[in-house]
XYZ file of N, CA and C in Angstrom:
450
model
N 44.399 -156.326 67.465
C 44.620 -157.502 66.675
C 43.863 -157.421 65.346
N 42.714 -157.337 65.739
C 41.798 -157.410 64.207
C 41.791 -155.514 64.001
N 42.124 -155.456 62.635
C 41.708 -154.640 61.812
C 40.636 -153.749 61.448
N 40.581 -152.539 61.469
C 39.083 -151.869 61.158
C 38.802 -152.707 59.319
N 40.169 -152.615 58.942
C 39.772 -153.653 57.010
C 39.073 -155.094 56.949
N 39.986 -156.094 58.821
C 39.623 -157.169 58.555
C 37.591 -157.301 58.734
N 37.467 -156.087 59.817
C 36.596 -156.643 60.388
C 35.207 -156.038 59.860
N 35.737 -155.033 58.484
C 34.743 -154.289 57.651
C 34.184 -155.917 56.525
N 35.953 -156.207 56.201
C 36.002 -157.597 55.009
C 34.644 -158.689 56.181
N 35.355 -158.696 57.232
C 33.982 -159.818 57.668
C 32.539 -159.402 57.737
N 32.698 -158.708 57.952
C 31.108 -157.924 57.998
C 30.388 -157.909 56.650
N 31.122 -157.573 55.579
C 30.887 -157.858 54.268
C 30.586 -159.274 53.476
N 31.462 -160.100 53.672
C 31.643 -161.356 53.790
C 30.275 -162.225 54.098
N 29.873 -161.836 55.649
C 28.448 -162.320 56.381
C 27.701 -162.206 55.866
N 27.360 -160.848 55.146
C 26.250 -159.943 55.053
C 25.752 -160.631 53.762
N 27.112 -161.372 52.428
C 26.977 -161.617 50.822
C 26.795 -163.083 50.740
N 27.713 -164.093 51.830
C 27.319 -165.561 51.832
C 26.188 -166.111 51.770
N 25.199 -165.464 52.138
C 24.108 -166.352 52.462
C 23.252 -166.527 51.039
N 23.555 -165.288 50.465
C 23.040 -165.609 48.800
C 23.550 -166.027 47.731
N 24.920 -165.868 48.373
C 26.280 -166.423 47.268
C 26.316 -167.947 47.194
N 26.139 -168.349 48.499
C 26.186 -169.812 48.875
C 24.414 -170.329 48.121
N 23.593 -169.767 48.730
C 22.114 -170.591 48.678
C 22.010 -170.896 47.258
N 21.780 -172.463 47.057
C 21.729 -173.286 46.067
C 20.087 -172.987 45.414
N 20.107 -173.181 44.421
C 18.522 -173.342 43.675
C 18.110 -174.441 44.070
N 16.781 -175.039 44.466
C 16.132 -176.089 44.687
C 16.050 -176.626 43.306
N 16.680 -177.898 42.994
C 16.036 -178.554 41.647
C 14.125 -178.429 41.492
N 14.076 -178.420 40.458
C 12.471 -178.656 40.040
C 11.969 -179.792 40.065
N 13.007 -180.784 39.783
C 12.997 -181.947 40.094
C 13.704 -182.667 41.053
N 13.305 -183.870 41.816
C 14.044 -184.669 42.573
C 14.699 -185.984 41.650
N 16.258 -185.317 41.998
C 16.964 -185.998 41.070
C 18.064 -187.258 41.921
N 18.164 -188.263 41.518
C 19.543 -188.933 42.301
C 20.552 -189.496 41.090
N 21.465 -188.545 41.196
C 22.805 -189.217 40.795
C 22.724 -188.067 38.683
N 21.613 -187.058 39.189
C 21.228 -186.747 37.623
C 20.326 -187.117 37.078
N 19.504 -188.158 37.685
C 18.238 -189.168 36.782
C 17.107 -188.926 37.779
N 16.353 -188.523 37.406
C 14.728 -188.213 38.011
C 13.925 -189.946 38.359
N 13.457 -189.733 38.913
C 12.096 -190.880 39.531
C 13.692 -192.084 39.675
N 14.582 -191.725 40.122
C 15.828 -192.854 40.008
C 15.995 -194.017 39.192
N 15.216 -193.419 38.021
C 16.032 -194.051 36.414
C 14.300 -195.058 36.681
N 13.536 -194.740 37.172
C 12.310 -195.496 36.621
C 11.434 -194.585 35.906
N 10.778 -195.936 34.608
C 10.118 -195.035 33.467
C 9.095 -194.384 33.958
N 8.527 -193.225 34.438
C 7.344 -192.276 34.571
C 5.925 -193.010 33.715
N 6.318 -192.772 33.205
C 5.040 -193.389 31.822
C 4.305 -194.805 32.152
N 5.385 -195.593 32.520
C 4.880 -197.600 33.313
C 3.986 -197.029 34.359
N 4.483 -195.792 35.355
C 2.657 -195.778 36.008
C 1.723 -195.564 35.673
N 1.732 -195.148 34.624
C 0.082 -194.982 34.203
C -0.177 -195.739 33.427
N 0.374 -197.283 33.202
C -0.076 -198.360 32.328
C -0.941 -199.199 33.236
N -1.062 -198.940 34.543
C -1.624 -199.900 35.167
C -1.019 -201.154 35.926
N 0.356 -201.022 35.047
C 0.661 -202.385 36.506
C 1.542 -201.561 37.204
N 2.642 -202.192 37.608
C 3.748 -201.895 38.862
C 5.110 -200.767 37.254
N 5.445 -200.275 38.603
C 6.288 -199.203 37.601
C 7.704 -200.102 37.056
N 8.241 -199.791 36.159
C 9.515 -200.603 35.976
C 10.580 -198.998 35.443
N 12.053 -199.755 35.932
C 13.103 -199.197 35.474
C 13.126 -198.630 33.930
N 13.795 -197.797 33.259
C 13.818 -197.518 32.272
C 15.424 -197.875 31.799
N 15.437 -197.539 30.761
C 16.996 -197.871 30.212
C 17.617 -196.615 29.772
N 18.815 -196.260 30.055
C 19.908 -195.372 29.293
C 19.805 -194.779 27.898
N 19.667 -196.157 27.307
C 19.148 -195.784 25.854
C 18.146 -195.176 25.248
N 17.084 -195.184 26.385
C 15.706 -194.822 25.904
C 16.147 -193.023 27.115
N 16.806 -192.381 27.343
C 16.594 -191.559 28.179
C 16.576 -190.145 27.128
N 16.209 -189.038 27.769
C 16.089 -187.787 27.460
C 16.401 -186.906 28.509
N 16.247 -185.344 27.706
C 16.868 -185.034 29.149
C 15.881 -183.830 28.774
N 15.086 -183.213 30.222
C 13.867 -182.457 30.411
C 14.259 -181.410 31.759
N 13.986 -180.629 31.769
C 13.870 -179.725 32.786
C 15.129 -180.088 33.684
N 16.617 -180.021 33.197
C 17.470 -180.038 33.656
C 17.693 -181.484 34.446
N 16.884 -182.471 33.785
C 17.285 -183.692 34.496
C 16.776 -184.609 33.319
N 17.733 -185.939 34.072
C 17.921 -187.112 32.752
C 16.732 -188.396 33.053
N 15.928 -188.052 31.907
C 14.585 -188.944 32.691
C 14.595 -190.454 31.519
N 14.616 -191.355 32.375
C 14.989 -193.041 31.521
C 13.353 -193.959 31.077
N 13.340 -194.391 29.691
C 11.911 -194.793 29.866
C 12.556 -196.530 29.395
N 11.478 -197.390 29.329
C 11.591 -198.820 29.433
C 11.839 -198.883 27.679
N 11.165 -198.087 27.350
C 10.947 -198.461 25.851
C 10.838 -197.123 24.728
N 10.800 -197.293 23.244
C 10.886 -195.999 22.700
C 9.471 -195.294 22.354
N 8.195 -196.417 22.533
C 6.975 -195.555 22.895
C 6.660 -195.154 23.818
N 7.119 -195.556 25.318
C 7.044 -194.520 26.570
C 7.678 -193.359 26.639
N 8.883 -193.112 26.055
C 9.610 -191.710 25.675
C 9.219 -190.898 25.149
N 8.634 -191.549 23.658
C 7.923 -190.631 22.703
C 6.567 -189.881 22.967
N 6.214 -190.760 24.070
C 4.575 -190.235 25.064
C 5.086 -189.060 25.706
N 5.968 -189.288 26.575
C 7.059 -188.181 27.470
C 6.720 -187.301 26.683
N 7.673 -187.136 25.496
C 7.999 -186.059 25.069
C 7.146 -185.441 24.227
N 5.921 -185.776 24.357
C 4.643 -185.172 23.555
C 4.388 -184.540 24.007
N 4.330 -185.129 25.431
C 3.295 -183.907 26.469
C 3.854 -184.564 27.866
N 5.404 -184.103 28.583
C 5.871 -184.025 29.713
C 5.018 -183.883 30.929
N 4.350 -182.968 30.891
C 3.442 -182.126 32.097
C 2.279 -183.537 31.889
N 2.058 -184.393 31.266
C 0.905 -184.974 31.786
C 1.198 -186.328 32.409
N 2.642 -186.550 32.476
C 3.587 -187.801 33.171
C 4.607 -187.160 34.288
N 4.975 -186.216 34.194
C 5.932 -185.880 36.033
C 4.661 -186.217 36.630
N 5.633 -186.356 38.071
C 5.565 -186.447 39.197
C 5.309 -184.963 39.210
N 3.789 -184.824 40.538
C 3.811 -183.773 41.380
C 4.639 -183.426 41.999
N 4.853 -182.070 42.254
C 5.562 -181.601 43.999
C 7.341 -181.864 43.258
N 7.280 -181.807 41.804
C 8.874 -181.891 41.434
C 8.948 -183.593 41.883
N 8.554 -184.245 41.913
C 9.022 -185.782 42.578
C 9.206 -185.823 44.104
N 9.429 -184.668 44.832
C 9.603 -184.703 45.648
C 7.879 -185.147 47.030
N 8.143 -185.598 47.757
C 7.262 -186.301 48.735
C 6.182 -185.919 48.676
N 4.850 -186.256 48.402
C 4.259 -185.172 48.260
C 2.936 -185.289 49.886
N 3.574 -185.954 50.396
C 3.163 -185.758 52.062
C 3.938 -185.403 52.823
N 5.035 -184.875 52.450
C 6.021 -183.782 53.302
C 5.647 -182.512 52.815
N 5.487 -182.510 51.247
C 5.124 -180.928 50.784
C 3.644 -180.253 51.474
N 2.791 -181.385 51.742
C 1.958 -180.970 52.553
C 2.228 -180.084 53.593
N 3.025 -180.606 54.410
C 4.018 -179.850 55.791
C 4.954 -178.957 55.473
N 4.942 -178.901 53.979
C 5.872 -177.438 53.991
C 7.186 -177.866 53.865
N 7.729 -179.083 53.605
C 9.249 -179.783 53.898
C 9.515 -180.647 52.193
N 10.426 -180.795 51.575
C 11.202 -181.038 50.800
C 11.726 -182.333 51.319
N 11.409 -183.394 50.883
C 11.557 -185.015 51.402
C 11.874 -185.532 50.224
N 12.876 -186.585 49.913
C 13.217 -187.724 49.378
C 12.384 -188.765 49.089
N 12.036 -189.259 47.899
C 10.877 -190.222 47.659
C 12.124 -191.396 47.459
N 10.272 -192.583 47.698
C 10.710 -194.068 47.313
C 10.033 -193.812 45.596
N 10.444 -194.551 44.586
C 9.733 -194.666 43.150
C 8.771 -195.989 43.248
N 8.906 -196.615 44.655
C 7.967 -197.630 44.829
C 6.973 -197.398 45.595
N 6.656 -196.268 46.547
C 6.003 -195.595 47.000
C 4.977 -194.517 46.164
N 3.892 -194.644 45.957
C 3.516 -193.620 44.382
C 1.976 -194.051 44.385
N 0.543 -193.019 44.284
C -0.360 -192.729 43.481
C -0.644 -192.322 42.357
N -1.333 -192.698 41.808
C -1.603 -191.910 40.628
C -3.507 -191.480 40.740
N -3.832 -190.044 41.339
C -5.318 -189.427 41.602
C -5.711 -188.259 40.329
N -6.236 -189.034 39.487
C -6.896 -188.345 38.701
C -6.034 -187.717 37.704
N -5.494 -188.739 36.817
C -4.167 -188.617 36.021
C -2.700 -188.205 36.518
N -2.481 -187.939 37.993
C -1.530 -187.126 38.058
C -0.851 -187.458 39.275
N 0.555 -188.130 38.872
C 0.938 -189.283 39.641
C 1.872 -188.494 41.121
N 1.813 -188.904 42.176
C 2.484 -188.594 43.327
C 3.544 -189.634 43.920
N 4.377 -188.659 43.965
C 5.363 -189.970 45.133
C 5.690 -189.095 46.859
N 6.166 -190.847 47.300
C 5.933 -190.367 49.032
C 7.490 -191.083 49.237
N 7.721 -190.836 50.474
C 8.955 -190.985 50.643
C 9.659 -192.712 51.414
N 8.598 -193.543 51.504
C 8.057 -194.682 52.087
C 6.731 -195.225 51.598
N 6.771 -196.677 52.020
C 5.764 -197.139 51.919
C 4.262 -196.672 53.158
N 5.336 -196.479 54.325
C 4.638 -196.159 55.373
C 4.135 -194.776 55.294
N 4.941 -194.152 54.654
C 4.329 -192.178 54.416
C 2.909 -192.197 53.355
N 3.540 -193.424 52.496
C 2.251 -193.731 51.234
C 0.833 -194.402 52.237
N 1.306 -194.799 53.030
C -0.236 -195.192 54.021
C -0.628 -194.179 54.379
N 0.037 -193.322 55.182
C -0.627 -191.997 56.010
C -1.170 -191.539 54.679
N -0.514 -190.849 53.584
C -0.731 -190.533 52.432
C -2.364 -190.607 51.760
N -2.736 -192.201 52.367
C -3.826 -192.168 51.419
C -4.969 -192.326 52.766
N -4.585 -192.258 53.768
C -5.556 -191.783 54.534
C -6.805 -189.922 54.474
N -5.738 -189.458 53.792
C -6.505 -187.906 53.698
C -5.740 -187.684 52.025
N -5.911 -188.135 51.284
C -5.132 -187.886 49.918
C -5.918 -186.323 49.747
N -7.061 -186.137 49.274
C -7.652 -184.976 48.718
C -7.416 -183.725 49.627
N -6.871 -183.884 51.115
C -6.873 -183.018 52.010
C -5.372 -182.647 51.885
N -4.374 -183.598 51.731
C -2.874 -183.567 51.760
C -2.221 -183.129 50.169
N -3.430 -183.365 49.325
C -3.222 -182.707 47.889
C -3.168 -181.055 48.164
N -4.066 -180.491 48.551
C -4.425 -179.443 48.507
C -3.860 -178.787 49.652
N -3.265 -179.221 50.224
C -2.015 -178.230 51.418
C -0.731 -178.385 50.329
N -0.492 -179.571 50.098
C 1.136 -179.575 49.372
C 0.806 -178.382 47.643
N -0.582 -178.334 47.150
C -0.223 -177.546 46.623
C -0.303 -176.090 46.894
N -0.517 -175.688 47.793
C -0.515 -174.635 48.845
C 0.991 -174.360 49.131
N 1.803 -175.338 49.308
C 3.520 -175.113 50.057
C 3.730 -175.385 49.101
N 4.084 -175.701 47.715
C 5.094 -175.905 46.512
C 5.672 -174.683 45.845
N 4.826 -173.861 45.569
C 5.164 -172.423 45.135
C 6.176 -171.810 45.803
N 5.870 -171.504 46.879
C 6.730 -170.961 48.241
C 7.830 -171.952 48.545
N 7.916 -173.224 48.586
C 8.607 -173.685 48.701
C 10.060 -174.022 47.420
N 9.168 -173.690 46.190
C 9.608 -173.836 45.069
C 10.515 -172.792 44.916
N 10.047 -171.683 45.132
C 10.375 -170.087 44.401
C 10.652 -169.309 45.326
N 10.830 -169.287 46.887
C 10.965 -168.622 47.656
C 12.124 -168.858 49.050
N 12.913 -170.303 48.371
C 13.919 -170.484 49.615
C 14.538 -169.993 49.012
């Protein structure tokens, strides 16, 4: 029935999918194209509660569309990016501890020593700040590898 061609083609086939198919991990955790899910980055480090950003005020950075409230939170952005992302790509950064790639809340979030984190819950943000300095330093231990090596 099967072919010495079909069953060379499948063997071939098996052997090329798995790299043909495997997607790049964004750098960022994005929903819908918009990072931190269209909230301004910059409102956390003003001190109060984070707020949404607007369309109008957006840019677009490291392959994703990041929204700020206003045109001096943007212009901060874009001075110096690296000192407003999110750790861990946005992604959880008490799953990256564990080595796992998790979905954040943008209402869920620290900010330890300029450099803001999100968790994937309010309840992950509790465990979270039970061992913060201990769960910092494993997730940046798994980001690299996790980053650059699936």
């Amino acid at each position: 029935m099967f072919t010495r061609r079909f069953l060379l083609g499948a063997v071939a086939a098996a052997l090329i999918t798995p790299a043909a198919v495997a997607q790049e991990i964004p750098v960022f955790f994005v929903t819908d194209g918009t990072a931190m899910s269209g909230y301004d980055v910059v409102s956390y480090f003003n001190g109060d509660a984070p707020v949404h950003g607007l369309p109008k005020y957006a840019i677009v950075w490291k392959g994703a569309q990041w929204h700020f409230a206003n045109a001096e939170n943007r212009d901060a952005f874009e001075r110096d990016p690296r000192a407003f992302a999110p750790q861990f790509g946005g992604y959880c950064a008490y799953a990256m501890a564990h080595g796992s790639l998790v979905s954040t809340d943008p209402k869920a979030w620290q900010v330890v020593d300029g450099r803001l984190y999100l968790t994937h819950s309010p309840e992950i943000e509790a465990m979270w700040r039970e061992a913060t300095a201990e769960y910092i330093r494993m997730a940046e231990a798994h980001w690299p590898v996790i980053l650059y090596e699936q």
